[in-house]
């Protein structure tokens, strides 16, 4: 599932490639992707004629602003891709559910083999009602500034195991299975350390690891895994998977101590770590 670095990479691409363009026509195949709308017309009529004026990220959601005042919300789910086509003549990929054609030519296409993702148009005022997760979204480790002291107070207060806490969208927006493991390795902390037991030095280390890991992942345009389907707006895979230190590296060598990377089960999920380097 795309996490913050992948969604942010796509957001930056959309800003360059899609903002400023006006929608000429919209084609939708099936209702699954636009399931929040009663029918295709209810989705299409709110997009046609609109111009994209901006794009923001809220956690793992993309919110594209329209000049009429509404927003197009995109959640990529497990396998969704937004792809820019230079012209309508480029071959349509299998599992293309939505095609938006711009007045200046070119298209934005939504492809999603597993169809967990979705697109919908709504008013900014009702967005939080439509997606309750957004109403209670925690702080954004890239966009929101928080002092490490305040971060430490929150860790004290939550008393939760670190991996579960990093992945809790009400605490922190946009982090999932991959980046929680990579952040905890960079910080030298175990997945099951309880958050209130961290020393102030460890709090600072965790905060710095979080920001640096996410920024580094964006620099590498996100992670594309063999079994998942993250692509950027141009259909290219990310490169950060080559930089992973622990995620999906069970049995490989820890780059820091040369010990083994292990995989453990925690709350039905896997966590990857080095038991020597992470305390
Ligand atoms: Zn190690």
Tab-separated table of N, CA and C in Angstrom, residues 20 31 50 89 97 154 171 204 218 228 236:
chain	number	residue	atom	x	y	z
A	20	UNK	N	-3.647	23.506	-13.173
A	20	UNK	CA	-3.739	24.484	-14.261
A	20	UNK	C	-4.526	23.942	-15.444
A	31	UNK	N	-18.698	0.962	-11.552
A	31	UNK	CA	-19.017	1.866	-10.448
A	31	UNK	C	-18.063	1.712	-9.261
A	50	UNK	N	-14.323	21.697	-15.088
A	50	UNK	CA	-13.568	22.233	-13.941
A	50	UNK	C	-12.072	22.299	-14.258
A	89	UNK	N	-4.284	8.734	-27.534
A	89	UNK	CA	-3.925	7.628	-28.425
A	89	UNK	C	-3.005	6.616	-27.754
A	97	UNK	N	-9.916	2.488	-14.794
A	97	UNK	CA	-11.305	2.700	-14.376
A	97	UNK	C	-11.817	4.100	-14.691
A	154	UNK	N	3.773	13.565	23.767
A	154	UNK	CA	2.735	12.709	23.179
A	154	UNK	C	3.079	11.226	23.331
A	171	UNK	N	-2.520	9.380	15.243
A	171	UNK	CA	-1.345	9.957	15.899
A	171	UNK	C	-0.443	10.634	14.867
A	204	UNK	N	14.403	12.120	20.665
A	204	UNK	CA	15.018	12.948	19.624
A	204	UNK	C	15.472	12.091	18.447
A	218	UNK	N	11.342	10.083	-0.290
A	218	UNK	CA	10.759	10.950	-1.333
A	218	UNK	C	11.825	11.285	-2.376
A	228	UNK	N	3.698	-5.521	-5.153
A	228	UNK	CA	2.756	-4.410	-5.163
A	228	UNK	C	2.993	-3.568	-6.402
A	236	UNK	N	6.610	5.167	-13.791
A	236	UNK	CA	7.925	4.649	-13.380
A	236	UNK	C	7.885	4.122	-11.941
